[in-house]
Amino acid sequence: MSDDKTIIRQLKIKTGVVKRLTKENGLYKKEIETLQKSADSLEAQGAEGADVRNAQNLVKETVRVLDDTLTRLKDAVGDLQDYVVSVESKENIAKDESLAAAKTALEEAGLVVGSEA
């Protein structure tokens, strides 16, 4: 029984990581859009070159963070997929809602990772 609790705990942790990174990925995409609009607006208004460069640097930095988040998400998805495959054959685990939550998180993350490929 203790082994099952450990497995379920790890499943919840790994699922949480995938959910968090999926959410972060979406937030960074929105932030990039907002920052890009701001940079474009500054440029259209004829703002000083330094202001425009700073705005463009913010966009570039956020793109780098998004790339890092996507890499971490892909790693977390792979880790969770491997873990799900290794534990779903256990009878007590197959009935647990944590396994269903993990599969749902994998589907949602798969949509994000698949669209970035």
Coordinates of N, CA and C in Angstrom, one line a residue:
M1 N 0.8 -1.2 0.0 CA 0.0 0.0 0.0 C 0.9 1.3 0.0
S2 N 1.9 1.2 0.8 CA 2.8 2.4 0.8 C 3.4 2.6 -0.6
D3 N 3.7 1.6 -1.3 CA 4.3 1.7 -2.6 C 3.3 2.4 -3.5
D4 N 2.0 2.1 -3.4 CA 0.9 2.7 -4.2 C 0.8 4.2 -3.9
K5 N 1.0 4.5 -2.6 CA 0.9 5.9 -2.2 C 2.1 6.7 -2.8
T6 N 3.2 6.1 -2.8 CA 4.4 6.7 -3.4 C 4.2 6.9 -4.9
I7 N 3.7 5.9 -5.5 CA 3.4 6.0 -7.0 C 2.4 7.2 -7.3
I8 N 1.3 7.2 -6.5 CA 0.3 8.2 -6.7 C 0.9 9.6 -6.4
R9 N 1.7 9.7 -5.4 CA 2.3 11.0 -5.1 C 3.2 11.5 -6.2
Q10 N 4.0 10.6 -6.8 CA 4.9 10.9 -7.9 C 4.1 11.3 -9.1
L11 N 3.0 10.6 -9.3 CA 2.1 10.9 -10.4 C 1.5 12.3 -10.3
K12 N 1.1 12.6 -9.1 CA 0.6 14.0 -8.9 C 1.6 15.0 -9.1
I13 N 2.8 14.8 -8.6 CA 3.9 15.8 -8.8 C 4.2 16.0 -10.3
K14 N 4.4 14.9 -11.0 CA 4.7 15.0 -12.4 C 3.6 15.6 -13.2
T15 N 2.4 15.3 -12.8 CA 1.2 15.9 -13.5 C 1.2 17.4 -13.2
G16 N 1.5 17.8 -12.0 CA 1.5 19.2 -11.7 C 2.6 20.0 -12.4
V17 N 3.7 19.4 -12.6 CA 4.8 20.0 -13.4 C 4.3 20.2 -14.9
V18 N 3.7 19.2 -15.4 CA 3.2 19.4 -16.8 C 2.1 20.4 -16.9
K19 N 1.2 20.5 -16.0 CA 0.1 21.5 -16.0 C 0.7 22.9 -15.9
R20 N 1.7 23.0 -14.9 CA 2.3 24.4 -14.7 C 3.0 24.8 -15.9
L21 N 3.8 24.0 -16.5 CA 4.6 24.4 -17.7 C 3.7 24.7 -18.9
T22 N 2.6 23.9 -19.0 CA 1.6 24.2 -20.1 C 1.0 25.6 -19.9
K23 N 0.6 25.9 -18.7 CA 0.1 27.2 -18.4 C 1.1 28.3 -18.6
E24 N 2.3 28.1 -18.2 CA 3.4 29.1 -18.4 C 3.6 29.3 -19.9
N25 N 3.6 28.3 -20.6 CA 3.8 28.4 -22.1 C 2.7 29.4 -22.7
G26 N 1.5 29.2 -22.3 CA 0.4 30.0 -22.8 C 0.5 31.5 -22.3
L27 N 1.0 31.7 -21.1 CA 1.1 33.0 -20.6 C 2.3 33.7 -21.3
Y28 N 3.4 33.0 -21.6 CA 4.5 33.7 -22.3 C 4.1 34.0 -23.7
K29 N 3.3 33.2 -24.3 CA 2.8 33.5 -25.7 C 2.0 34.8 -25.7
K30 N 1.1 35.0 -24.7 CA 0.3 36.2 -24.6 C 1.2 37.4 -24.3
E31 N 2.2 37.2 -23.4 CA 3.1 38.3 -23.1 C 3.9 38.7 -24.3
I32 N 4.3 37.8 -25.2 CA 5.0 38.1 -26.4 C 4.1 39.0 -27.3
E33 N 2.9 38.6 -27.5 CA 2.0 39.4 -28.3 C 1.8 40.8 -27.8
T34 N 1.6 40.9 -26.5 CA 1.5 42.2 -25.8 C 2.7 43.1 -26.0
L35 N 3.9 42.5 -25.8 CA 5.1 43.2 -25.9 C 5.4 43.6 -27.3
Q36 N 5.0 42.7 -28.3 CA 5.3 43.0 -29.7 C 4.4 44.2 -30.1
K37 N 3.1 44.2 -29.7 CA 2.2 45.3 -30.0 C 2.8 46.6 -29.4
S38 N 3.3 46.5 -28.2 CA 3.8 47.7 -27.6 C 5.1 48.2 -28.4
A39 N 5.9 47.3 -28.8 CA 7.1 47.7 -29.5 C 6.7 48.3 -30.9
D40 N 5.8 47.7 -31.5 CA 5.3 48.2 -32.8 C 4.6 49.6 -32.7
S41 N 3.9 49.8 -31.6 CA 3.3 51.0 -31.3 C 4.3 52.1 -31.1
L42 N 5.4 51.8 -30.3 CA 6.4 52.8 -30.1 C 7.1 53.2 -31.4
E43 N 7.4 52.2 -32.2 CA 8.0 52.4 -33.5 C 7.1 53.3 -34.4
A44 N 5.8 53.0 -34.4 CA 4.9 53.8 -35.3 C 4.8 55.2 -34.8
Q45 N 4.9 55.4 -33.5 CA 4.8 56.7 -32.9 C 6.1 57.5 -33.1
G46 N 7.1 56.9 -33.6 CA 8.4 57.6 -33.8 C 9.1 57.8 -32.5
A47 N 9.0 56.9 -31.5 CA 9.6 57.0 -30.2 C 11.2 57.0 -30.4
E48 N 11.9 57.4 -29.4 CA 13.3 57.4 -29.5 C 13.8 56.0 -29.7
G49 N 14.9 55.9 -30.4 CA 15.5 54.6 -30.8 C 15.8 53.7 -29.6
A50 N 16.2 54.3 -28.5 CA 16.6 53.5 -27.3 C 15.3 52.8 -26.7
D51 N 14.2 53.6 -26.7 CA 12.9 53.0 -26.3 C 12.5 51.8 -27.1
V52 N 12.6 52.0 -28.4 CA 12.2 51.0 -29.4 C 13.1 49.7 -29.2
R53 N 14.4 50.0 -29.1 CA 15.3 48.8 -28.9 C 15.0 48.1 -27.6
N54 N 14.7 48.9 -26.5 CA 14.4 48.2 -25.2 C 13.2 47.4 -25.4
A55 N 12.2 47.9 -26.0 CA 10.9 47.1 -26.2 C 11.2 45.9 -27.1
Q56 N 12.0 46.0 -28.1 CA 12.3 44.8 -28.9 C 13.2 43.8 -28.1
N57 N 14.0 44.3 -27.3 CA 14.8 43.4 -26.4 C 14.0 42.6 -25.5
L58 N 12.9 43.3 -24.9 CA 12.0 42.6 -24.1 C 11.3 41.5 -24.8
V59 N 10.9 41.7 -26.1 CA 10.3 40.7 -26.9 C 11.2 39.5 -27.1
K60 N 12.5 39.8 -27.4 CA 13.5 38.8 -27.7 C 13.7 37.9 -26.4
E61 N 13.8 38.6 -25.3 CA 14.1 37.9 -24.0 C 12.9 37.0 -23.7
T62 N 11.7 37.5 -23.9 CA 10.5 36.6 -23.6 C 10.4 35.5 -24.6
V63 N 10.9 35.6 -25.8 CA 10.9 34.5 -26.8 C 11.9 33.5 -26.3
R64 N 13.0 33.9 -25.8 CA 14.0 33.0 -25.2 C 13.5 32.2 -24.0
V65 N 12.7 32.9 -23.2 CA 12.1 32.2 -22.0 C 11.1 31.2 -22.5
L66 N 10.3 31.6 -23.5 CA 9.3 30.7 -24.0 C 9.9 29.5 -24.6
D67 N 11.0 29.6 -25.3 CA 11.8 28.5 -25.9 C 12.2 27.5 -24.7
D68 N 12.8 28.1 -23.7 CA 13.2 27.3 -22.5 C 12.0 26.6 -21.9
T69 N 10.9 27.3 -21.7 CA 9.7 26.7 -21.1 C 9.2 25.5 -22.0
L70 N 9.3 25.7 -23.3 CA 8.8 24.7 -24.2 C 9.7 23.4 -24.1
T71 N 11.0 23.7 -24.0 CA 12.0 22.6 -23.8 C 11.7 21.8 -22.5
R72 N 11.5 22.6 -21.4 CA 11.2 21.9 -20.2 C 9.9 21.2 -20.2
L73 N 8.9 21.7 -20.9 CA 7.6 21.1 -21.1 C 7.7 19.8 -21.8
K74 N 8.5 19.8 -22.9 CA 8.7 18.5 -23.6 C 9.4 17.5 -22.8
D75 N 10.4 17.9 -22.0 CA 11.0 16.9 -21.1 C 10.0 16.4 -20.0
A76 N 9.2 17.3 -19.5 CA 8.3 16.9 -18.4 C 7.2 15.9 -19.0
V77 N 6.8 16.2 -20.3 CA 5.8 15.4 -20.9 C 6.4 14.0 -21.1
G78 N 7.6 13.9 -21.6 CA 8.2 12.6 -21.8 C 8.4 11.8 -20.5
D79 N 8.7 12.5 -19.5 CA 8.9 11.9 -18.1 C 7.6 11.4 -17.6
L80 N 6.5 12.2 -17.8 CA 5.2 11.8 -17.3 C 4.6 10.6 -18.2
Q81 N 4.9 10.7 -19.5 CA 4.4 9.6 -20.3 C 5.1 8.3 -19.9
D82 N 6.4 8.3 -19.7 CA 7.1 7.1 -19.3 C 6.6 6.6 -18.0
Y83 N 6.3 7.5 -17.1 CA 5.8 7.1 -15.8 C 4.4 6.5 -15.8
V84 N 3.6 7.1 -16.6 CA 2.2 6.6 -16.8 C 2.2 5.2 -17.4
V85 N 3.1 5.0 -18.4 CA 3.2 3.7 -19.0 C 3.6 2.6 -18.0
S86 N 4.6 3.0 -17.2 CA 5.1 2.1 -16.2 C 4.2 1.7 -15.1
V87 N 3.2 2.6 -14.8 CA 2.4 2.3 -13.6 C 0.9 2.0 -13.9
E88 N 0.5 2.3 -15.2 CA -0.9 2.1 -15.5 C -1.4 0.6 -15.4
S89 N -0.4 -0.3 -15.5 CA -0.8 -1.7 -15.5 C -1.0 -2.2 -14.0
K90 N -0.7 -1.4 -13.0 CA -0.9 -1.8 -11.6 C -2.4 -1.6 -11.3
E91 N -3.0 -2.6 -10.8 CA -4.5 -2.6 -10.6 C -5.0 -1.4 -9.7
N92 N -4.3 -1.1 -8.6 CA -4.8 -0.1 -7.7 C -4.6 1.3 -8.3
I93 N -3.6 1.4 -9.1 CA -3.3 2.7 -9.8 C -4.2 3.0 -10.9
A94 N -4.5 2.0 -11.7 CA -5.4 2.1 -12.9 C -6.8 2.7 -12.5
K95 N -7.2 2.5 -11.2 CA -8.5 3.0 -10.8 C -8.4 4.4 -10.2
D96 N -7.2 4.8 -9.9 CA -7.0 6.1 -9.2 C -7.3 7.3 -10.2
E97 N -7.9 8.3 -9.6 CA -8.2 9.5 -10.4 C -6.9 10.3 -10.8
S98 N -5.8 10.0 -10.1 CA -4.6 10.7 -10.5 C -4.1 10.3 -11.9
L99 N -4.3 9.0 -12.2 CA -3.9 8.5 -13.5 C -4.7 9.2 -14.6
A100 N -6.0 9.4 -14.4 CA -6.9 10.0 -15.4 C -6.4 11.5 -15.5
A101 N -6.1 12.1 -14.4 CA -5.7 13.5 -14.4 C -4.3 13.7 -15.2
A102 N -3.5 12.7 -15.0 CA -2.2 12.7 -15.7 C -2.4 12.5 -17.2
K103 N -3.3 11.7 -17.6 CA -3.6 11.5 -19.0 C -4.2 12.7 -19.6
T104 N -5.1 13.4 -18.9 CA -5.7 14.6 -19.4 C -4.6 15.7 -19.5
A105 N -3.7 15.8 -18.6 CA -2.6 16.8 -18.6 C -1.7 16.5 -19.8
L106 N -1.5 15.2 -20.1 CA -0.7 14.9 -21.3 C -1.4 15.3 -22.6
E107 N -2.7 15.1 -22.6 CA -3.4 15.5 -23.9 C -3.3 17.0 -24.1
E108 N -3.5 17.8 -23.0 CA -3.5 19.2 -23.1 C -2.1 19.7 -23.5
A109 N -1.1 19.1 -22.9 CA 0.3 19.5 -23.2 C 0.7 19.0 -24.6
G110 N 0.1 17.9 -25.0 CA 0.4 17.4 -26.4 C -0.1 18.4 -27.4
L111 N -1.2 19.1 -27.1 CA -1.7 20.1 -28.1 C -0.7 21.2 -28.2
V112 N -0.2 21.6 -27.0 CA 0.8 22.7 -27.0 C 2.1 22.3 -27.7
V113 N 2.6 21.2 -27.3 CA 3.9 20.7 -27.9 C 3.8 20.4 -29.4
G114 N 2.6 19.8 -29.7 CA 2.4 19.5 -31.1 C 2.3 20.7 -32.0
S115 N 1.7 21.8 -31.5 CA 1.6 23.0 -32.3 C 2.9 23.8 -32.4
E116 N 3.8 23.5 -31.5 CA 5.1 24.1 -31.6 C 6.1 23.4 -32.4
A117 N 5.8 22.2 -32.8 CA 6.8 21.4 -33.6 C 7.0 21.9 -34.9

